[in-house]
Short mmCIF file of N, CA and C in Angstrom, two decimals:
data_model
loop_
_atom_site.label_atom_id
_atom_site.label_comp_id
_atom_site.label_asym_id
_atom_site.label_seq_id
_atom_site.Cartn_x
_atom_site.Cartn_y
_atom_site.Cartn_z
N UNK E 1 51.64 2.65 -10.48
CA UNK E 1 51.50 1.91 -11.49
C UNK E 1 50.65 2.65 -12.36
N UNK E 2 50.69 2.72 -13.59
CA UNK E 2 50.04 3.65 -14.48
C UNK E 2 48.75 2.50 -15.21
N UNK E 3 47.61 3.03 -15.31
CA UNK E 3 46.45 2.55 -16.23
C UNK E 3 46.80 2.90 -17.69
N UNK E 4 46.52 2.17 -18.56
CA UNK E 4 46.69 2.44 -20.04
C UNK E 4 45.46 2.33 -20.63
N UNK E 5 44.98 3.48 -21.40
CA UNK E 5 43.70 3.26 -22.21
C UNK E 5 44.36 3.71 -23.55
N UNK E 6 43.47 3.01 -24.60
CA UNK E 6 43.70 3.43 -25.81
C UNK E 6 42.29 3.89 -26.50
N UNK E 7 42.53 5.00 -27.03
CA UNK E 7 41.12 5.74 -27.78
C UNK E 7 41.60 5.55 -29.19
N UNK E 8 40.30 5.80 -29.98
CA UNK E 8 40.54 5.79 -31.49
C UNK E 8 39.69 7.08 -32.07
N UNK E 9 39.45 8.17 -31.19
CA UNK E 9 38.82 9.38 -31.75
C UNK E 9 38.57 10.35 -30.71
N UNK E 10 38.33 11.56 -31.00
CA UNK E 10 38.24 12.56 -30.13
C UNK E 10 37.18 12.44 -28.98
N UNK E 11 35.94 11.56 -29.47
CA UNK E 11 35.00 11.30 -28.77
C UNK E 11 35.25 10.36 -27.42
N UNK E 12 36.06 9.47 -27.85
CA UNK E 12 36.72 8.43 -26.75
C UNK E 12 37.55 9.15 -25.98
N UNK E 13 38.60 9.99 -26.31
CA UNK E 13 39.22 10.74 -25.40
C UNK E 13 38.67 11.63 -24.44
N UNK E 14 37.69 12.34 -25.01
CA UNK E 14 36.80 13.24 -24.27
C UNK E 14 35.98 12.33 -22.99
N UNK E 15 35.48 11.13 -23.53
CA UNK E 15 34.71 10.28 -22.72
C UNK E 15 35.63 9.66 -21.56
N UNK E 16 36.93 9.57 -21.89
CA UNK E 16 37.93 9.11 -20.81
C UNK E 16 38.13 10.52 -19.64
N UNK E 17 38.39 11.45 -20.23
CA UNK E 17 38.47 12.81 -19.51
C UNK E 17 37.23 12.98 -18.74
N UNK E 18 35.95 12.86 -19.14
CA UNK E 18 35.00 12.96 -18.30
C UNK E 18 34.71 11.84 -17.24
N UNK E 19 35.27 10.56 -17.58
CA UNK E 19 35.33 9.67 -16.50
C UNK E 19 36.38 9.97 -15.32
N UNK E 20 37.57 10.56 -15.80
CA UNK E 20 38.33 11.14 -14.92
C UNK E 20 37.89 12.21 -13.96
N UNK E 21 37.05 13.38 -14.69
CA UNK E 21 36.52 14.39 -13.88
C UNK E 21 35.28 14.14 -13.03
N UNK E 22 34.72 12.81 -13.22
CA UNK E 22 33.64 12.36 -12.34
C UNK E 22 34.42 11.61 -11.03
N UNK E 23 35.58 11.42 -11.20
CA UNK E 23 36.35 10.49 -10.12
C UNK E 23 37.33 11.16 -9.29
N UNK E 24 37.56 12.50 -9.57
CA UNK E 24 38.81 13.20 -8.88
C UNK E 24 37.92 13.75 -7.50
N UNK E 25 38.98 14.02 -6.55
CA UNK E 25 38.65 14.71 -5.31
C UNK E 25 39.14 16.10 -5.39
N UNK E 26 38.78 16.79 -4.36
CA UNK E 26 39.28 18.08 -3.99
C UNK E 26 40.73 17.91 -3.69
N UNK E 27 41.65 18.84 -4.22
CA UNK E 27 42.97 18.93 -3.97
C UNK E 27 43.71 18.11 -5.16
N UNK E 28 43.11 17.45 -6.12
CA UNK E 28 43.89 16.78 -7.22
C UNK E 28 44.27 17.57 -8.19
N UNK E 29 45.79 17.49 -8.36
CA UNK E 29 46.47 18.22 -9.62
C UNK E 29 46.73 17.26 -10.50
N UNK E 30 46.48 17.41 -11.62
CA UNK E 30 46.71 16.61 -12.99
C UNK E 30 47.89 17.11 -13.75
N UNK E 31 48.94 16.63 -13.96
CA UNK E 31 49.96 17.07 -14.92
C UNK E 31 49.74 16.28 -16.25
N UNK E 32 49.30 17.09 -17.30
CA UNK E 32 48.85 16.48 -18.68
C UNK E 32 50.04 16.80 -19.40
N UNK E 33 50.55 15.60 -20.12
CA UNK E 33 51.74 15.73 -20.69
C UNK E 33 51.56 15.05 -22.21
N UNK E 34 51.87 15.76 -23.22
CA UNK E 34 51.92 15.12 -24.67
C UNK E 34 52.18 16.18 -25.67
N UNK E 35 52.57 15.86 -26.76
CA UNK E 35 52.88 16.72 -27.77
C UNK E 35 51.88 17.57 -28.58
N UNK E 36 52.12 18.58 -29.16
CA UNK E 36 51.28 19.37 -29.76
C UNK E 36 50.30 18.67 -30.64
N UNK E 37 49.03 18.71 -30.37
CA UNK E 37 48.06 18.10 -31.30
C UNK E 37 47.44 16.67 -30.91
N UNK E 38 48.07 16.24 -29.69
CA UNK E 38 47.38 14.76 -29.31
C UNK E 38 46.11 14.88 -28.73
N UNK E 39 45.55 15.85 -28.30
CA UNK E 39 44.28 15.83 -27.71
C UNK E 39 44.31 16.43 -26.25
N UNK E 40 45.33 16.99 -25.77
CA UNK E 40 45.28 17.45 -24.40
C UNK E 40 43.95 18.28 -23.95
N UNK E 41 43.70 19.26 -24.99
CA UNK E 41 42.58 20.10 -24.61
C UNK E 41 41.17 19.31 -24.56
N UNK E 42 41.08 18.31 -25.65
CA UNK E 42 39.95 17.45 -25.57
C UNK E 42 39.69 16.69 -24.24
N UNK E 43 40.87 16.02 -23.76
CA UNK E 43 40.84 15.49 -22.55
C UNK E 43 40.27 16.35 -21.33
N UNK E 44 40.95 17.54 -21.57
CA UNK E 44 40.54 18.64 -20.44
C UNK E 44 39.18 18.93 -20.66
N UNK E 45 38.54 19.04 -21.69
CA UNK E 45 37.20 19.46 -21.90
C UNK E 45 36.34 18.31 -21.22
N UNK E 46 36.75 17.04 -21.57
CA UNK E 46 36.03 15.90 -20.79
C UNK E 46 36.02 15.97 -19.29
N UNK E 47 37.21 16.31 -18.77
CA UNK E 47 37.26 16.53 -17.32
C UNK E 47 36.48 17.47 -16.82
N UNK E 48 36.43 18.47 -17.37
CA UNK E 48 35.51 19.78 -17.09
C UNK E 48 33.84 19.17 -17.18
N UNK E 49 33.69 18.49 -18.04
CA UNK E 49 32.28 17.95 -18.23
C UNK E 49 32.01 16.95 -17.03
N UNK E 50 32.93 16.38 -16.87
CA UNK E 50 32.74 15.29 -15.56
C UNK E 50 32.70 15.90 -14.27
N UNK E 51 33.13 17.23 -14.20
CA UNK E 51 32.91 18.09 -12.96
C UNK E 51 31.67 18.94 -13.11
N UNK E 52 31.02 18.70 -14.17
CA UNK E 52 29.73 19.51 -14.12
C UNK E 52 29.91 20.80 -14.97
N UNK E 53 30.86 21.18 -15.60
CA UNK E 53 31.02 22.42 -16.11
C UNK E 53 30.47 22.24 -17.62
N UNK E 54 29.70 23.24 -17.96
CA UNK E 54 28.85 23.06 -19.34
C UNK E 54 29.45 24.14 -20.33
N UNK E 55 30.05 24.98 -20.05
CA UNK E 55 30.26 26.10 -20.87
C UNK E 55 31.61 25.75 -21.60
N UNK E 56 31.89 26.59 -22.48
CA UNK E 56 33.13 26.24 -23.42
C UNK E 56 34.37 26.17 -22.39
N UNK E 57 35.26 25.17 -22.82
CA UNK E 57 36.56 24.99 -22.14
C UNK E 57 37.46 25.16 -23.25
N UNK E 58 38.39 26.12 -23.19
CA UNK E 58 39.46 26.20 -24.23
C UNK E 58 40.83 26.50 -23.53
N UNK E 59 41.77 26.00 -24.23
CA UNK E 59 43.11 26.13 -23.53
C UNK E 59 43.55 27.47 -23.53
N UNK E 60 44.04 27.82 -22.08
CA UNK E 60 44.16 29.36 -21.88
C UNK E 60 45.84 29.48 -22.32
N UNK E 61 46.07 29.29 -23.40
CA UNK E 61 47.57 29.46 -23.70
C UNK E 61 48.16 30.84 -23.70
N UNK E 62 47.24 31.89 -23.84
CA UNK E 62 47.87 33.26 -23.65
C UNK E 62 47.65 33.75 -22.16
N UNK E 63 46.73 33.40 -21.54
CA UNK E 63 46.36 33.92 -20.14
C UNK E 63 46.84 32.83 -19.21
N UNK E 64 47.41 31.80 -19.37
CA UNK E 64 48.06 30.74 -18.67
C UNK E 64 47.15 29.97 -17.80
N UNK E 65 46.05 30.71 -17.04
CA UNK E 65 45.08 29.94 -16.22
C UNK E 65 43.77 30.41 -16.55
N UNK E 66 42.83 29.40 -16.40
CA UNK E 66 41.40 29.76 -16.53
C UNK E 66 40.74 29.09 -15.39
N UNK E 67 39.75 29.92 -14.61
CA UNK E 67 39.26 29.14 -13.51
C UNK E 67 37.57 29.02 -13.64
N UNK E 68 37.14 27.76 -13.63
CA UNK E 68 35.81 27.49 -13.67
C UNK E 68 35.16 27.16 -12.46
N UNK E 69 34.33 27.78 -11.95
CA UNK E 69 33.63 27.45 -10.50
C UNK E 69 32.26 26.94 -10.73
N UNK E 70 31.58 26.70 -11.79
CA UNK E 70 30.31 26.21 -11.78
C UNK E 70 30.14 24.94 -11.51
N UNK E 71 31.27 23.94 -11.58
CA UNK E 71 30.94 22.47 -11.53
C UNK E 71 31.01 22.04 -9.81
N UNK E 72 31.05 20.85 -9.62
CA UNK E 72 31.13 20.39 -8.35
C UNK E 72 32.21 20.78 -7.47
N UNK E 73 33.32 20.95 -8.24
CA UNK E 73 34.69 21.51 -7.58
C UNK E 73 35.12 22.65 -8.45
N UNK E 74 35.86 23.65 -7.91
CA UNK E 74 36.59 24.51 -8.49
C UNK E 74 37.74 23.93 -9.47
N UNK E 75 37.63 24.51 -10.72
CA UNK E 75 38.53 23.87 -11.70
C UNK E 75 39.48 24.89 -12.26
N UNK E 76 40.85 24.63 -12.06
CA UNK E 76 41.87 25.60 -12.43
C UNK E 76 42.56 24.77 -13.54
N UNK E 77 42.32 25.30 -14.83
CA UNK E 77 43.00 25.10 -16.14
C UNK E 77 44.17 25.70 -16.42
N UNK E 78 45.37 25.02 -16.48
CA UNK E 78 46.54 25.87 -16.80
C UNK E 78 47.03 25.28 -18.09
N UNK E 79 47.64 26.25 -18.80
CA UNK E 79 48.36 26.03 -20.05
C UNK E 79 49.82 26.65 -19.97
N UNK E 80 50.85 25.97 -19.63
CA UNK E 80 51.97 26.72 -19.21
C UNK E 80 53.08 26.52 -20.51
N UNK E 81 52.49 26.34 -21.82
CA UNK E 81 53.11 26.24 -22.81
C UNK E 81 54.08 27.52 -23.06
N UNK E 82 53.52 28.53 -22.90
CA UNK E 82 54.32 30.00 -23.18
C UNK E 82 54.77 30.56 -21.92
N UNK E 83 54.84 29.66 -20.85
CA UNK E 83 55.32 30.35 -19.65
C UNK E 83 57.00 30.84 -19.76
N UNK E 84 57.29 32.11 -19.53
CA UNK E 84 58.46 32.53 -19.54
C UNK E 84 59.53 31.97 -18.69
N UNK E 85 58.99 32.12 -17.27
CA UNK E 85 59.82 31.78 -16.13
C UNK E 85 58.75 31.29 -15.04
N UNK E 86 59.51 30.64 -14.12
CA UNK E 86 58.70 30.29 -12.85
C UNK E 86 58.11 31.39 -12.10
N UNK E 87 58.60 32.55 -12.16
CA UNK E 87 58.07 33.68 -11.41
C UNK E 87 56.63 33.98 -11.96
N UNK E 88 56.36 33.92 -13.39
CA UNK E 88 55.02 34.00 -13.66
C UNK E 88 54.00 33.15 -13.07
N UNK E 89 54.44 31.76 -12.68
CA UNK E 89 53.48 31.00 -12.12
C UNK E 89 53.28 31.70 -10.62
N UNK E 90 54.10 32.13 -10.06
CA UNK E 90 54.11 32.75 -8.84
C UNK E 90 53.12 34.11 -8.76
N UNK E 91 53.34 34.72 -9.97
CA UNK E 91 52.47 35.99 -9.95
C UNK E 91 51.10 35.55 -10.17
N UNK E 92 50.80 34.33 -10.87
CA UNK E 92 49.26 34.29 -11.07
C UNK E 92 48.87 33.39 -9.62
N UNK E 93 49.56 33.08 -8.71
CA UNK E 93 49.14 32.43 -7.52
C UNK E 93 49.03 31.17 -7.55
N UNK E 94 49.80 30.32 -8.41
CA UNK E 94 49.60 28.91 -8.55
C UNK E 94 49.33 28.09 -7.42
N UNK E 95 50.24 28.41 -6.36
CA UNK E 95 50.22 27.81 -5.13
C UNK E 95 48.73 27.55 -4.50
N UNK E 96 48.01 28.67 -4.34
CA UNK E 96 46.50 28.59 -3.91
C UNK E 96 45.78 27.70 -4.68
N UNK E 97 46.09 27.67 -5.89
CA UNK E 97 45.32 26.40 -6.80
C UNK E 97 45.76 24.93 -6.34
N UNK E 98 47.32 25.06 -6.67
CA UNK E 98 47.71 23.59 -6.43
C UNK E 98 47.25 22.98 -4.86
N UNK E 99 47.42 23.98 -3.97
CA UNK E 99 47.33 23.31 -2.69
C UNK E 99 46.00 23.72 -2.09
N UNK E 100 45.00 23.99 -2.84
CA UNK E 100 43.61 24.28 -2.42
C UNK E 100 42.71 23.16 -2.35
N UNK E 101 41.33 23.35 -2.40
CA UNK E 101 40.37 22.43 -2.38
C UNK E 101 39.82 22.06 -3.93
N UNK E 102 40.19 22.55 -4.93
CA UNK E 102 39.69 22.27 -6.24
C UNK E 102 40.48 21.34 -6.88
N UNK E 103 40.28 21.25 -8.40
CA UNK E 103 41.01 20.39 -9.17
C UNK E 103 41.82 21.25 -10.28
N UNK E 104 43.22 20.76 -10.29
CA UNK E 104 43.85 21.47 -11.34
C UNK E 104 44.24 20.66 -12.24
N UNK E 105 44.43 21.17 -13.63
CA UNK E 105 44.80 20.42 -14.79
C UNK E 105 45.94 21.24 -15.25
N UNK E 106 46.96 20.82 -15.54
CA UNK E 106 48.24 21.57 -16.02
C UNK E 106 48.69 21.03 -17.36
N UNK E 107 48.34 21.62 -18.42
CA UNK E 107 48.95 21.18 -19.79
C UNK E 107 50.21 21.62 -20.06
N UNK E 108 51.14 20.73 -20.43
CA UNK E 108 52.70 21.00 -20.63
C UNK E 108 53.25 20.93 -19.36
N UNK E 109 52.85 20.19 -18.36
CA UNK E 109 53.28 20.28 -17.23
C UNK E 109 54.79 19.97 -16.78
N UNK E 110 55.32 19.25 -17.80
CA UNK E 110 56.66 18.98 -17.68
C UNK E 110 57.59 20.31 -17.85
N UNK E 111 57.06 21.30 -18.22
CA UNK E 111 57.77 22.54 -18.26
C UNK E 111 57.94 23.09 -16.80
N UNK E 112 57.03 22.89 -16.03
CA UNK E 112 57.13 23.25 -14.53
C UNK E 112 57.32 22.37 -13.62
N UNK E 113 57.86 21.21 -13.92
CA UNK E 113 58.19 20.12 -13.01
C UNK E 113 58.58 20.28 -11.66
N UNK E 114 59.46 21.20 -11.44
CA UNK E 114 59.82 21.65 -10.13
C UNK E 114 58.80 22.39 -9.22
N UNK E 115 57.58 22.87 -9.69
CA UNK E 115 56.61 23.19 -9.05
C UNK E 115 55.48 22.53 -8.57
N UNK E 116 55.53 21.24 -9.32
CA UNK E 116 54.20 20.36 -9.17
C UNK E 116 54.45 19.64 -7.67
N UNK E 117 53.37 19.49 -7.03
CA UNK E 117 53.29 18.79 -5.91
C UNK E 117 53.86 17.30 -5.94
N UNK E 118 54.32 16.89 -4.90
CA UNK E 118 54.70 15.39 -4.65
C UNK E 118 53.74 14.55 -5.12
N UNK E 119 52.55 14.70 -4.81
CA UNK E 119 51.18 13.83 -4.91
C UNK E 119 50.69 14.29 -6.29
N UNK E 120 51.33 14.62 -7.21
CA UNK E 120 50.55 14.93 -8.52
C UNK E 120 50.38 13.66 -9.18
N UNK E 121 49.13 13.77 -9.98
CA UNK E 121 48.64 12.79 -10.75
C UNK E 121 49.14 13.16 -12.11
N UNK E 122 49.44 11.92 -12.99
CA UNK E 122 49.99 12.30 -14.39
C UNK E 122 49.13 11.65 -15.47
N UNK E 123 49.06 12.42 -16.48
CA UNK E 123 48.27 12.04 -17.78
C UNK E 123 49.26 12.06 -18.86
N UNK E 124 49.63 11.06 -19.38
CA UNK E 124 50.29 11.26 -20.77
C UNK E 124 49.59 10.81 -21.86
N UNK E 125 49.69 11.58 -23.01
CA UNK E 125 48.85 11.19 -24.29
C UNK E 125 49.92 11.09 -25.38
N UNK E 126 50.03 10.01 -26.05
CA UNK E 126 50.80 9.70 -27.11
C UNK E 126 50.05 9.51 -28.37
N UNK E 127 50.80 9.68 -29.59
CA UNK E 127 50.01 9.17 -30.93
C UNK E 127 50.89 7.99 -31.12
N UNK E 128 50.27 7.18 -32.12
CA UNK E 128 51.02 5.97 -32.75
C UNK E 128 50.53 5.97 -34.15
N UNK E 129 50.96 6.75 -35.15
CA UNK E 129 50.37 6.73 -36.50
C UNK E 129 50.15 5.40 -37.18
N UNK E 130 51.01 4.24 -36.67
CA UNK E 130 50.99 3.09 -37.33
C UNK E 130 49.55 2.51 -36.80
N UNK E 131 48.98 3.03 -35.91
CA UNK E 131 47.56 2.37 -35.29
C UNK E 131 46.39 3.35 -35.84
N UNK E 132 46.82 4.43 -36.64
CA UNK E 132 45.88 5.04 -37.10
C UNK E 132 46.04 6.57 -36.74
N UNK E 133 45.37 7.67 -37.66
CA UNK E 133 45.58 9.09 -37.14
C UNK E 133 44.89 9.40 -35.92
N UNK E 134 43.92 8.88 -35.55
CA UNK E 134 43.05 9.32 -34.41
C UNK E 134 43.41 8.31 -33.05
N UNK E 135 44.23 7.53 -33.30
CA UNK E 135 44.73 6.50 -32.04
C UNK E 135 45.50 7.51 -31.13
N UNK E 136 45.19 7.11 -29.87
CA UNK E 136 45.91 7.72 -28.67
C UNK E 136 46.09 6.77 -27.71
N UNK E 137 47.22 6.56 -27.08
CA UNK E 137 47.51 5.80 -25.96
C UNK E 137 47.76 6.89 -24.81
N UNK E 138 46.97 6.58 -23.91
CA UNK E 138 46.68 7.57 -22.68
C UNK E 138 46.93 6.64 -21.50
N UNK E 139 48.05 7.38 -20.80
CA UNK E 139 48.63 6.65 -19.50
C UNK E 139 48.16 7.51 -18.25
N UNK E 140 47.33 6.85 -17.26
CA UNK E 140 46.85 7.70 -16.23
C UNK E 140 47.61 7.14 -15.06
N UNK E 141 48.18 7.91 -14.22
CA UNK E 141 49.20 7.54 -13.07
C UNK E 141 48.61 8.42 -12.11
N UNK E 142 48.27 7.56 -10.83
CA UNK E 142 47.90 8.53 -9.69
C UNK E 142 46.34 8.70 -9.75
N UNK E 143 45.83 8.14 -10.67
CA UNK E 143 44.20 8.33 -10.69
C UNK E 143 43.35 7.12 -10.70
N UNK E 144 42.36 6.99 -9.93
CA UNK E 144 41.57 5.77 -10.04
C UNK E 144 40.44 6.08 -10.55
N UNK E 145 40.07 5.76 -11.78
CA UNK E 145 38.88 6.00 -12.45
C UNK E 145 38.17 4.54 -12.49
#
């Protein structure tokens, strides 16, 4: 069963991500799904902050994965938007991350659905312009915050 949150600005989306980052355990894999421009990176920056990562966190669109080790757990941030094929994921060693003791967050995770672990947590971010330009409906499934 998913928990639904509504945010009305980037600060609230970041804060929800931060709460999530404080609550995750080793081995958590988060599939982050949402259209372009909905706030996936803002949410991710919040997760990183919740893990104790204070440096800049940007979407690794061209490198596919960025590793942050200065927090309470290793944080593996994937952006698979530009992934050409599944073999690229194998080349970067995704399995070591997905099945390790860190926290993985995968932006555009629906593009690699077949690689995700069975116990993956899901975060879906949607806009509803009728409720305002900055409104987001954020669904958390498999995460207890």
